[in-house]
């Protein structure tokens, strides 16, 4: 038997961040991974997508195969550097499939690991069989001819834009307006994105039957990659998500869940869940997970990002990003919608346009605050739009 302070199963964003934070506190950590270190996000999701998105925006871009190889080369560098860093801090990295054979014992092949705490970060998998966006982004399958992307969510909109930018004929199949399932994205923002995709040359259709495609990519969502037979001491709900309390502890005390095996899914949420779980392991159960604090960005023909919850807003303000001098002079058109509660605190922000991350990260930092405190911002910067929002708020939130 090998003894640790915490055993982590899965090395995606949730597992990686959990290990990093615990190692910084000089804890003895075992990290179990059955596939590539870094999970889907690093190897076939967020990171390669961002690299290809950047190339898609450039006027001169390499052919698709060369672009994917270039980005995957950088992914390998990131993966190797991150893993070496953790190992240098004392991490025990174990390749193989983990199985919970007792409430505190994880089996990996012939090895038996035990710890006071266990963190499950098993990730997610494609909802439907077939070619996935991850297959394309990782370069396992090369697109050709007429490409059909099925699914109007974030992954579908992002991939459709990227592939069209590289010269492929792209169809996007969606049942309703794109991004329909995102409650915090206003319908008019989603419609603007759909219109922009069509202007870019993406042909949007309502049925796969209307498409003559050489390759069909299923971007219809993901489900928890959790096998209860391997983890019989942990309860799951009817959708396959691991049951957990507000502190991310599962139905078995001492076992926590992070990442995509608990809702909502997404790498940004996974990082925050890891911080919450580690805090509660180290300090006792006192910190709850709040998805509203996590900013989300979708990078397609427009970037759309949000933080907070529109349902918490009593007053909503919508303004053109052109009220910010830098946005106006650089002709980066877009819209910002912000919401305040009964006390005048910022509770919601959604931005559509280009280069929206600066504003969104700033709003995430200011979430729950009344914006009356002094802010010192770089000039000129997109973030200065907060000054204009503060002035408008004083007029409408009396």
PDB file of N, CA and C in Angstrom, residues 93-194:
ATOM      1  N   UNK A  93       3.218  10.741 -10.243  1.00  0.00           N
ATOM      2  CA  UNK A  93       2.348  10.653 -11.423  1.00  0.00           C
ATOM      3  C   UNK A  93       2.247   9.206 -11.856  1.00  0.00           C
ATOM      4  N   UNK A  94       1.016   8.709 -11.950  1.00  0.00           N
ATOM      5  CA  UNK A  94       0.785   7.301 -12.242  1.00  0.00           C
ATOM      6  C   UNK A  94      -0.086   7.185 -13.486  1.00  0.00           C
ATOM      7  N   UNK A  95       0.430   6.524 -14.504  1.00  0.00           N
ATOM      8  CA  UNK A  95      -0.338   6.305 -15.723  1.00  0.00           C
ATOM      9  C   UNK A  95      -1.133   5.011 -15.595  1.00  0.00           C
ATOM     10  N   UNK A  96      -2.433   5.118 -15.847  1.00  0.00           N
ATOM     11  CA  UNK A  96      -3.286   3.943 -15.737  1.00  0.00           C
ATOM     12  C   UNK A  96      -4.694   4.333 -15.337  1.00  0.00           C
ATOM     13  N   UNK A  97      -5.580   3.350 -15.314  1.00  0.00           N
ATOM     14  CA  UNK A  97      -6.978   3.593 -14.991  1.00  0.00           C
ATOM     15  C   UNK A  97      -7.218   3.365 -13.506  1.00  0.00           C
ATOM     16  N   UNK A  98      -7.750   4.397 -12.842  1.00  0.00           N
ATOM     17  CA  UNK A  98      -8.012   4.293 -11.416  1.00  0.00           C
ATOM     18  C   UNK A  98      -9.337   3.623 -11.131  1.00  0.00           C
ATOM     19  N   UNK A  99      -9.392   2.918  -9.998  1.00  0.00           N
ATOM     20  CA  UNK A  99     -10.614   2.240  -9.572  1.00  0.00           C
ATOM     21  C   UNK A  99     -10.703   2.322  -8.050  1.00  0.00           C
ATOM     22  N   UNK A 100     -11.844   2.728  -7.535  1.00  0.00           N
ATOM     23  CA  UNK A 100     -12.023   2.871  -6.099  1.00  0.00           C
ATOM     24  C   UNK A 100     -12.498   1.540  -5.532  1.00  0.00           C
ATOM     25  N   UNK A 101     -11.590   0.808  -4.869  1.00  0.00           N
ATOM     26  CA  UNK A 101     -11.944  -0.516  -4.358  1.00  0.00           C
ATOM     27  C   UNK A 101     -12.327  -0.468  -2.883  1.00  0.00           C
ATOM     28  N   UNK A 102     -12.125   0.663  -2.254  1.00  0.00           N
ATOM     29  CA  UNK A 102     -12.596   0.934  -0.901  1.00  0.00           C
ATOM     30  C   UNK A 102     -12.774   2.441  -0.792  1.00  0.00           C
ATOM     31  N   UNK A 103     -13.384   2.908   0.271  1.00  0.00           N
ATOM     32  CA  UNK A 103     -13.657   4.348   0.370  1.00  0.00           C
ATOM     33  C   UNK A 103     -12.393   5.189   0.390  1.00  0.00           C
ATOM     34  N   UNK A 104     -11.272   4.603   0.716  1.00  0.00           N
ATOM     35  CA  UNK A 104     -10.015   5.350   0.769  1.00  0.00           C
ATOM     36  C   UNK A 104      -8.900   4.657   0.001  1.00  0.00           C
ATOM     37  N   UNK A 105      -9.242   3.716  -0.854  1.00  0.00           N
ATOM     38  CA  UNK A 105      -8.217   2.971  -1.585  1.00  0.00           C
ATOM     39  C   UNK A 105      -8.493   3.026  -3.086  1.00  0.00           C
ATOM     40  N   UNK A 106      -7.496   3.481  -3.846  1.00  0.00           N
ATOM     41  CA  UNK A 106      -7.580   3.522  -5.298  1.00  0.00           C
ATOM     42  C   UNK A 106      -6.620   2.483  -5.867  1.00  0.00           C
ATOM     43  N   UNK A 107      -7.134   1.644  -6.745  1.00  0.00           N
ATOM     44  CA  UNK A 107      -6.329   0.635  -7.418  1.00  0.00           C
ATOM     45  C   UNK A 107      -5.971   1.125  -8.812  1.00  0.00           C
ATOM     46  N   UNK A 108      -4.677   1.052  -9.157  1.00  0.00           N
ATOM     47  CA  UNK A 108      -4.200   1.369 -10.510  1.00  0.00           C
ATOM     48  C   UNK A 108      -3.296   0.226 -10.935  1.00  0.00           C
ATOM     49  N   UNK A 109      -3.812  -0.662 -11.776  1.00  0.00           N
ATOM     50  CA  UNK A 109      -3.050  -1.850 -12.131  1.00  0.00           C
ATOM     51  C   UNK A 109      -2.800  -2.695 -10.895  1.00  0.00           C
ATOM     52  N   UNK A 110      -1.528  -2.974 -10.633  1.00  0.00           N
ATOM     53  CA  UNK A 110      -1.171  -3.768  -9.454  1.00  0.00           C
ATOM     54  C   UNK A 110      -0.902  -2.909  -8.222  1.00  0.00           C
ATOM     55  N   UNK A 111      -0.982  -1.591  -8.367  1.00  0.00           N
ATOM     56  CA  UNK A 111      -0.675  -0.689  -7.253  1.00  0.00           C
ATOM     57  C   UNK A 111      -1.923  -0.380  -6.439  1.00  0.00           C
ATOM     58  N   UNK A 112      -1.735  -0.186  -5.151  1.00  0.00           N
ATOM     59  CA  UNK A 112      -2.806   0.195  -4.233  1.00  0.00           C
ATOM     60  C   UNK A 112      -2.405   1.500  -3.562  1.00  0.00           C
ATOM     61  N   UNK A 113      -3.260   2.506  -3.692  1.00  0.00           N
ATOM     62  CA  UNK A 113      -2.984   3.827  -3.130  1.00  0.00           C
ATOM     63  C   UNK A 113      -4.041   4.150  -2.102  1.00  0.00           C
ATOM     64  N   UNK A 114      -3.649   4.779  -1.015  1.00  0.00           N
ATOM     65  CA  UNK A 114      -4.628   5.195  -0.023  1.00  0.00           C
ATOM     66  C   UNK A 114      -4.311   6.604   0.448  1.00  0.00           C
ATOM     67  N   UNK A 115      -5.353   7.336   0.830  1.00  0.00           N
ATOM     68  CA  UNK A 115      -5.193   8.725   1.269  1.00  0.00           C
ATOM     69  C   UNK A 115      -6.389   9.137   2.105  1.00  0.00           C
ATOM     70  N   UNK A 116      -6.198  10.199   2.875  1.00  0.00           N
ATOM     71  CA  UNK A 116      -7.290  10.735   3.679  1.00  0.00           C
ATOM     72  C   UNK A 116      -8.364  11.348   2.796  1.00  0.00           C
ATOM     73  N   UNK A 117      -7.930  11.961   1.683  1.00  0.00           N
ATOM     74  CA  UNK A 117      -8.867  12.595   0.760  1.00  0.00           C
ATOM     75  C   UNK A 117      -8.622  12.102  -0.668  1.00  0.00           C
ATOM     76  N   UNK A 118      -9.683  12.061  -1.437  1.00  0.00           N
ATOM     77  CA  UNK A 118      -9.621  11.699  -2.847  1.00  0.00           C
ATOM     78  C   UNK A 118     -10.382  12.755  -3.639  1.00  0.00           C
ATOM     79  N   UNK A 119      -9.787  13.185  -4.753  1.00  0.00           N
ATOM     80  CA  UNK A 119     -10.457  14.126  -5.653  1.00  0.00           C
ATOM     81  C   UNK A 119     -10.677  13.426  -6.989  1.00  0.00           C
ATOM     82  N   UNK A 120     -11.926  13.363  -7.411  1.00  0.00           N
ATOM     83  CA  UNK A 120     -12.260  12.761  -8.692  1.00  0.00           C
ATOM     84  C   UNK A 120     -12.397  13.868  -9.735  1.00  0.00           C
ATOM     85  N   UNK A 121     -11.630  13.749 -10.812  1.00  0.00           N
ATOM     86  CA  UNK A 121     -11.647  14.747 -11.891  1.00  0.00           C
ATOM     87  C   UNK A 121     -11.623  13.991 -13.219  1.00  0.00           C
ATOM     88  N   UNK A 122     -12.648  13.192 -13.437  1.00  0.00           N
ATOM     89  CA  UNK A 122     -12.660  12.233 -14.546  1.00  0.00           C
ATOM     90  C   UNK A 122     -13.025  12.848 -15.893  1.00  0.00           C
ATOM     91  N   UNK A 123     -13.486  14.110 -15.910  1.00  0.00           N
ATOM     92  CA  UNK A 123     -13.736  14.791 -17.173  1.00  0.00           C
ATOM     93  C   UNK A 123     -15.039  14.396 -17.837  1.00  0.00           C
ATOM     94  N   UNK A 124     -15.084  14.604 -19.159  1.00  0.00           N
ATOM     95  CA  UNK A 124     -16.305  14.343 -19.921  1.00  0.00           C
ATOM     96  C   UNK A 124     -15.958  13.677 -21.237  1.00  0.00           C
ATOM     97  N   UNK A 125     -16.982  13.213 -21.936  1.00  0.00           N
ATOM     98  CA  UNK A 125     -16.804  12.560 -23.227  1.00  0.00           C
ATOM     99  C   UNK A 125     -17.891  13.029 -24.178  1.00  0.00           C
ATOM    100  N   UNK A 126     -17.691  12.774 -25.442  1.00  0.00           N
ATOM    101  CA  UNK A 126     -18.643  13.193 -26.464  1.00  0.00           C
ATOM    102  C   UNK A 126     -20.006  12.537 -26.226  1.00  0.00           C
ATOM    103  N   UNK A 127     -21.074  13.342 -26.400  1.00  0.00           N
ATOM    104  CA  UNK A 127     -22.420  12.830 -26.174  1.00  0.00           C
ATOM    105  C   UNK A 127     -22.813  11.778 -27.207  1.00  0.00           C
ATOM    106  N   UNK A 128     -22.533  12.037 -28.487  1.00  0.00           N
ATOM    107  CA  UNK A 128     -22.936  11.147 -29.566  1.00  0.00           C
ATOM    108  C   UNK A 128     -21.728  10.496 -30.218  1.00  0.00           C
ATOM    109  N   UNK A 129     -21.902   9.287 -30.749  1.00  0.00           N
ATOM    110  CA  UNK A 129     -20.793   8.661 -31.479  1.00  0.00           C
ATOM    111  C   UNK A 129     -20.529   9.400 -32.784  1.00  0.00           C
ATOM    112  N   UNK A 130     -19.326   9.237 -33.302  1.00  0.00           N
ATOM    113  CA  UNK A 130     -18.962   9.887 -34.553  1.00  0.00           C
ATOM    114  C   UNK A 130     -17.735  10.759 -34.390  1.00  0.00           C
ATOM    115  N   UNK A 131     -17.428  11.525 -35.407  1.00  0.00           N
ATOM    116  CA  UNK A 131     -16.282  12.431 -35.379  1.00  0.00           C
ATOM    117  C   UNK A 131     -16.592  13.607 -34.467  1.00  0.00           C
ATOM    118  N   UNK A 132     -15.707  13.903 -33.538  1.00  0.00           N
ATOM    119  CA  UNK A 132     -15.914  14.978 -32.573  1.00  0.00           C
ATOM    120  C   UNK A 132     -15.059  16.189 -32.922  1.00  0.00           C
ATOM    121  N   UNK A 133     -15.402  17.368 -32.371  1.00  0.00           N
ATOM    122  CA  UNK A 133     -14.521  18.536 -32.546  1.00  0.00           C
ATOM    123  C   UNK A 133     -13.109  18.262 -32.052  1.00  0.00           C
ATOM    124  N   UNK A 134     -13.000  17.432 -31.006  1.00  0.00           N
ATOM    125  CA  UNK A 134     -11.682  17.114 -30.458  1.00  0.00           C
ATOM    126  C   UNK A 134     -10.844  16.314 -31.451  1.00  0.00           C
ATOM    127  N   UNK A 135     -11.488  15.431 -32.210  1.00  0.00           N
ATOM    128  CA  UNK A 135     -10.770  14.683 -33.256  1.00  0.00           C
ATOM    129  C   UNK A 135     -10.162  15.636 -34.286  1.00  0.00           C
ATOM    130  N   UNK A 136     -10.904  16.695 -34.603  1.00  0.00           N
ATOM    131  CA  UNK A 136     -10.449  17.665 -35.601  1.00  0.00           C
ATOM    132  C   UNK A 136      -9.344  18.551 -35.036  1.00  0.00           C
ATOM    133  N   UNK A 137      -9.562  19.068 -33.836  1.00  0.00           N
ATOM    134  CA  UNK A 137      -8.594  19.995 -33.244  1.00  0.00           C
ATOM    135  C   UNK A 137      -7.260  19.323 -32.924  1.00  0.00           C
ATOM    136  N   UNK A 138      -7.305  18.059 -32.617  1.00  0.00           N
ATOM    137  CA  UNK A 138      -6.071  17.337 -32.302  1.00  0.00           C
ATOM    138  C   UNK A 138      -5.379  16.831 -33.562  1.00  0.00           C
ATOM    139  N   UNK A 139      -6.088  16.846 -34.682  1.00  0.00           N
ATOM    140  CA  UNK A 139      -5.502  16.407 -35.929  1.00  0.00           C
ATOM    141  C   UNK A 139      -5.616  14.917 -36.168  1.00  0.00           C
ATOM    142  N   UNK A 140      -6.442  14.218 -35.382  1.00  0.00           N
ATOM    143  CA  UNK A 140      -6.630  12.784 -35.589  1.00  0.00           C
ATOM    144  C   UNK A 140      -7.384  12.518 -36.886  1.00  0.00           C
ATOM    145  N   UNK A 141      -8.256  13.469 -37.272  1.00  0.00           N
ATOM    146  CA  UNK A 141      -8.993  13.392 -38.529  1.00  0.00           C
ATOM    147  C   UNK A 141      -8.862  14.729 -39.233  1.00  0.00           C
ATOM    148  N   UNK A 142      -8.526  14.694 -40.519  1.00  0.00           N
ATOM    149  CA  UNK A 142      -8.375  15.922 -41.295  1.00  0.00           C
ATOM    150  C   UNK A 142      -9.667  16.219 -42.053  1.00  0.00           C
ATOM    151  N   UNK A 143     -10.215  17.426 -41.931  1.00  0.00           N
ATOM    152  CA  UNK A 143     -11.417  17.785 -42.687  1.00  0.00           C
ATOM    153  C   UNK A 143     -11.121  17.848 -44.176  1.00  0.00           C
ATOM    154  N   UNK A 144     -12.155  17.639 -44.981  1.00  0.00           N
ATOM    155  CA  UNK A 144     -11.981  17.685 -46.428  1.00  0.00           C
ATOM    156  C   UNK A 144     -13.276  18.105 -47.090  1.00  0.00           C
ATOM    157  N   UNK A 145     -13.167  18.737 -48.249  1.00  0.00           N
ATOM    158  CA  UNK A 145     -14.340  19.077 -49.051  1.00  0.00           C
ATOM    159  C   UNK A 145     -15.379  19.866 -48.300  1.00  0.00           C
ATOM    160  N   UNK A 146     -16.632  19.411 -48.386  1.00  0.00           N
ATOM    161  CA  UNK A 146     -17.744  20.032 -47.674  1.00  0.00           C
ATOM    162  C   UNK A 146     -17.815  19.481 -46.254  1.00  0.00           C
ATOM    163  N   UNK A 147     -17.687  20.373 -45.283  1.00  0.00           N
ATOM    164  CA  UNK A 147     -17.673  19.963 -43.883  1.00  0.00           C
ATOM    165  C   UNK A 147     -18.986  20.369 -43.221  1.00  0.00           C
ATOM    166  N   UNK A 148     -19.598  19.440 -42.503  1.00  0.00           N
ATOM    167  CA  UNK A 148     -20.830  19.737 -41.771  1.00  0.00           C
ATOM    168  C   UNK A 148     -20.571  19.623 -40.285  1.00  0.00           C
ATOM    169  N   UNK A 149     -20.870  20.687 -39.559  1.00  0.00           N
ATOM    170  CA  UNK A 149     -20.762  20.693 -38.105  1.00  0.00           C
ATOM    171  C   UNK A 149     -22.181  20.654 -37.545  1.00  0.00           C
ATOM    172  N   UNK A 150     -22.476  19.622 -36.775  1.00  0.00           N
ATOM    173  CA  UNK A 150     -23.806  19.465 -36.190  1.00  0.00           C
ATOM    174  C   UNK A 150     -23.782  19.963 -34.755  1.00  0.00           C
ATOM    175  N   UNK A 151     -24.574  20.993 -34.469  1.00  0.00           N
ATOM    176  CA  UNK A 151     -24.633  21.533 -33.124  1.00  0.00           C
ATOM    177  C   UNK A 151     -24.382  23.023 -33.090  1.00  0.00           C
ATOM    178  N   UNK A 152     -25.354  23.766 -32.526  1.00  0.00           N
ATOM    179  CA  UNK A 152     -25.250  25.216 -32.494  1.00  0.00           C
ATOM    180  C   UNK A 152     -24.754  25.785 -31.185  1.00  0.00           C
ATOM    181  N   UNK A 153     -24.103  24.956 -30.374  1.00  0.00           N
ATOM    182  CA  UNK A 153     -23.533  25.438 -29.123  1.00  0.00           C
ATOM    183  C   UNK A 153     -22.173  26.081 -29.331  1.00  0.00           C
ATOM    184  N   UNK A 154     -21.442  26.270 -28.227  1.00  0.00           N
ATOM    185  CA  UNK A 154     -20.146  26.944 -28.306  1.00  0.00           C
ATOM    186  C   UNK A 154     -19.176  26.203 -29.212  1.00  0.00           C
ATOM    187  N   UNK A 155     -19.039  24.891 -29.018  1.00  0.00           N
ATOM    188  CA  UNK A 155     -18.066  24.123 -29.801  1.00  0.00           C
ATOM    189  C   UNK A 155     -18.393  24.169 -31.284  1.00  0.00           C
ATOM    190  N   UNK A 156     -19.683  24.064 -31.625  1.00  0.00           N
ATOM    191  CA  UNK A 156     -20.078  24.099 -33.026  1.00  0.00           C
ATOM    192  C   UNK A 156     -19.802  25.437 -33.671  1.00  0.00           C
ATOM    193  N   UNK A 157     -20.157  26.520 -32.984  1.00  0.00           N
ATOM    194  CA  UNK A 157     -19.938  27.866 -33.531  1.00  0.00           C
ATOM    195  C   UNK A 157     -18.455  28.176 -33.681  1.00  0.00           C
ATOM    196  N   UNK A 158     -17.662  27.750 -32.715  1.00  0.00           N
ATOM    197  CA  UNK A 158     -16.226  28.017 -32.776  1.00  0.00           C
ATOM    198  C   UNK A 158     -15.577  27.244 -33.920  1.00  0.00           C
ATOM    199  N   UNK A 159     -15.884  25.960 -34.014  1.00  0.00           N
ATOM    200  CA  UNK A 159     -15.245  25.138 -35.034  1.00  0.00           C
ATOM    201  C   UNK A 159     -15.702  25.527 -36.436  1.00  0.00           C
ATOM    202  N   UNK A 160     -16.987  25.847 -36.586  1.00  0.00           N
ATOM    203  CA  UNK A 160     -17.496  26.256 -37.899  1.00  0.00           C
ATOM    204  C   UNK A 160     -16.764  27.497 -38.399  1.00  0.00           C
ATOM    205  N   UNK A 161     -16.550  28.469 -37.517  1.00  0.00           N
ATOM    206  CA  UNK A 161     -15.842  29.690 -37.904  1.00  0.00           C
ATOM    207  C   UNK A 161     -14.394  29.396 -38.275  1.00  0.00           C
ATOM    208  N   UNK A 162     -13.721  28.600 -37.455  1.00  0.00           N
ATOM    209  CA  UNK A 162     -12.308  28.301 -37.708  1.00  0.00           C
ATOM    210  C   UNK A 162     -12.142  27.584 -39.040  1.00  0.00           C
ATOM    211  N   UNK A 163     -12.942  26.551 -39.282  1.00  0.00           N
ATOM    212  CA  UNK A 163     -12.810  25.779 -40.519  1.00  0.00           C
ATOM    213  C   UNK A 163     -13.136  26.624 -41.748  1.00  0.00           C
ATOM    214  N   UNK A 164     -14.161  27.466 -41.641  1.00  0.00           N
ATOM    215  CA  UNK A 164     -14.500  28.343 -42.771  1.00  0.00           C
ATOM    216  C   UNK A 164     -13.353  29.315 -43.050  1.00  0.00           C
ATOM    217  N   UNK A 165     -12.711  29.804 -41.989  1.00  0.00           N
ATOM    218  CA  UNK A 165     -11.597  30.739 -42.154  1.00  0.00           C
ATOM    219  C   UNK A 165     -10.419  30.097 -42.873  1.00  0.00           C
ATOM    220  N   UNK A 166     -10.302  28.773 -42.745  1.00  0.00           N
ATOM    221  CA  UNK A 166      -9.225  28.062 -43.424  1.00  0.00           C
ATOM    222  C   UNK A 166      -9.624  27.610 -44.826  1.00  0.00           C
ATOM    223  N   UNK A 167     -10.796  28.057 -45.285  1.00  0.00           N
ATOM    224  CA  UNK A 167     -11.173  27.835 -46.672  1.00  0.00           C
ATOM    225  C   UNK A 167     -12.103  26.673 -46.949  1.00  0.00           C
ATOM    226  N   UNK A 168     -12.528  25.953 -45.917  1.00  0.00           N
ATOM    227  CA  UNK A 168     -13.438  24.849 -46.143  1.00  0.00           C
ATOM    228  C   UNK A 168     -14.861  25.359 -46.353  1.00  0.00           C
ATOM    229  N   UNK A 169     -15.630  24.637 -47.156  1.00  0.00           N
ATOM    230  CA  UNK A 169     -17.059  24.898 -47.254  1.00  0.00           C
ATOM    231  C   UNK A 169     -17.705  24.291 -46.014  1.00  0.00           C
ATOM    232  N   UNK A 170     -18.381  25.127 -45.219  1.00  0.00           N
ATOM    233  CA  UNK A 170     -18.872  24.682 -43.924  1.00  0.00           C
ATOM    234  C   UNK A 170     -20.380  24.866 -43.811  1.00  0.00           C
ATOM    235  N   UNK A 171     -21.042  23.812 -43.397  1.00  0.00           N
ATOM    236  CA  UNK A 171     -22.450  23.865 -43.020  1.00  0.00           C
ATOM    237  C   UNK A 171     -22.534  23.739 -41.499  1.00  0.00           C
ATOM    238  N   UNK A 172     -23.426  24.517 -40.893  1.00  0.00           N
ATOM    239  CA  UNK A 172     -23.672  24.402 -39.457  1.00  0.00           C
ATOM    240  C   UNK A 172     -25.139  24.043 -39.250  1.00  0.00           C
ATOM    241  N   UNK A 173     -25.380  22.883 -38.667  1.00  0.00           N
ATOM    242  CA  UNK A 173     -26.741  22.418 -38.418  1.00  0.00           C
ATOM    243  C   UNK A 173     -27.132  22.784 -36.999  1.00  0.00           C
ATOM    244  N   UNK A 174     -28.202  23.541 -36.881  1.00  0.00           N
ATOM    245  CA  UNK A 174     -28.701  23.900 -35.546  1.00  0.00           C
ATOM    246  C   UNK A 174     -30.227  23.893 -35.580  1.00  0.00           C
ATOM    247  N   UNK A 175     -30.845  23.507 -34.459  1.00  0.00           N
ATOM    248  CA  UNK A 175     -32.304  23.412 -34.377  1.00  0.00           C
ATOM    249  C   UNK A 175     -32.951  24.775 -34.213  1.00  0.00           C
ATOM    250  N   UNK A 176     -32.266  25.668 -33.486  1.00  0.00           N
ATOM    251  CA  UNK A 176     -32.796  26.998 -33.212  1.00  0.00           C
ATOM    252  C   UNK A 176     -31.650  27.976 -33.381  1.00  0.00           C
ATOM    253  N   UNK A 177     -31.844  29.214 -32.964  1.00  0.00           N
ATOM    254  CA  UNK A 177     -30.741  30.168 -33.016  1.00  0.00           C
ATOM    255  C   UNK A 177     -29.534  29.601 -32.281  1.00  0.00           C
ATOM    256  N   UNK A 178     -28.338  29.865 -32.777  1.00  0.00           N
ATOM    257  CA  UNK A 178     -27.140  29.362 -32.119  1.00  0.00           C
ATOM    258  C   UNK A 178     -27.089  29.841 -30.668  1.00  0.00           C
ATOM    259  N   UNK A 179     -26.412  29.064 -29.826  1.00  0.00           N
ATOM    260  CA  UNK A 179     -26.221  29.367 -28.401  1.00  0.00           C
ATOM    261  C   UNK A 179     -27.551  29.475 -27.647  1.00  0.00           C
ATOM    262  N   UNK A 180     -28.558  28.761 -28.131  1.00  0.00           N
ATOM    263  CA  UNK A 180     -29.892  28.864 -27.539  1.00  0.00           C
ATOM    264  C   UNK A 180     -29.909  28.446 -26.079  1.00  0.00           C
ATOM    265  N   UNK A 181     -29.060  27.499 -25.690  1.00  0.00           N
ATOM    266  CA  UNK A 181     -29.102  26.989 -24.329  1.00  0.00           C
ATOM    267  C   UNK A 181     -28.395  27.849 -23.298  1.00  0.00           C
ATOM    268  N   UNK A 182     -27.825  28.961 -23.714  1.00  0.00           N
ATOM    269  CA  UNK A 182     -27.070  29.810 -22.780  1.00  0.00           C
ATOM    270  C   UNK A 182     -27.985  30.913 -22.256  1.00  0.00           C
ATOM    271  N   UNK A 183     -28.488  30.749 -21.039  1.00  0.00           N
ATOM    272  CA  UNK A 183     -29.443  31.695 -20.479  1.00  0.00           C
ATOM    273  C   UNK A 183     -28.846  33.081 -20.287  1.00  0.00           C
ATOM    274  N   UNK A 184     -27.534  33.151 -20.106  1.00  0.00           N
ATOM    275  CA  UNK A 184     -26.896  34.439 -19.837  1.00  0.00           C
ATOM    276  C   UNK A 184     -26.400  35.151 -21.089  1.00  0.00           C
ATOM    277  N   UNK A 185     -26.706  34.589 -22.257  1.00  0.00           N
ATOM    278  CA  UNK A 185     -26.399  35.269 -23.514  1.00  0.00           C
ATOM    279  C   UNK A 185     -27.704  35.773 -24.103  1.00  0.00           C
ATOM    280  N   UNK A 186     -27.909  37.102 -24.181  1.00  0.00           N
ATOM    281  CA  UNK A 186     -29.159  37.645 -24.722  1.00  0.00           C
ATOM    282  C   UNK A 186     -29.434  37.130 -26.134  1.00  0.00           C
ATOM    283  N   UNK A 187     -30.702  36.964 -26.447  1.00  0.00           N
ATOM    284  CA  UNK A 187     -31.078  36.426 -27.752  1.00  0.00           C
ATOM    285  C   UNK A 187     -30.556  37.289 -28.900  1.00  0.00           C
ATOM    286  N   UNK A 188     -30.538  38.623 -28.680  1.00  0.00           N
ATOM    287  CA  UNK A 188     -30.065  39.493 -29.755  1.00  0.00           C
ATOM    288  C   UNK A 188     -28.556  39.325 -29.991  1.00  0.00           C
ATOM    289  N   UNK A 189     -27.802  38.958 -28.946  1.00  0.00           N
ATOM    290  CA  UNK A 189     -26.373  38.691 -29.115  1.00  0.00           C
ATOM    291  C   UNK A 189     -26.171  37.413 -29.925  1.00  0.00           C
ATOM    292  N   UNK A 190     -26.941  36.381 -29.599  1.00  0.00           N
ATOM    293  CA  UNK A 190     -26.840  35.118 -30.324  1.00  0.00           C
ATOM    294  C   UNK A 190     -27.210  35.302 -31.791  1.00  0.00           C
ATOM    295  N   UNK A 191     -28.230  36.131 -32.049  1.00  0.00           N
ATOM    296  CA  UNK A 191     -28.642  36.375 -33.432  1.00  0.00           C
ATOM    297  C   UNK A 191     -27.559  37.122 -34.193  1.00  0.00           C
ATOM    298  N   UNK A 192     -26.898  38.068 -33.535  1.00  0.00           N
ATOM    299  CA  UNK A 192     -25.797  38.778 -34.179  1.00  0.00           C
ATOM    300  C   UNK A 192     -24.671  37.824 -34.564  1.00  0.00           C
ATOM    301  N   UNK A 193     -24.381  36.876 -33.679  1.00  0.00           N
ATOM    302  CA  UNK A 193     -23.344  35.904 -33.985  1.00  0.00           C
ATOM    303  C   UNK A 193     -23.762  35.046 -35.179  1.00  0.00           C
ATOM    304  N   UNK A 194     -25.002  34.602 -35.198  1.00  0.00           N
ATOM    305  CA  UNK A 194     -25.470  33.780 -36.316  1.00  0.00           C
ATOM    306  C   UNK A 194     -25.379  34.548 -37.632  1.00  0.00           C
TER     307      UNK A 194
END
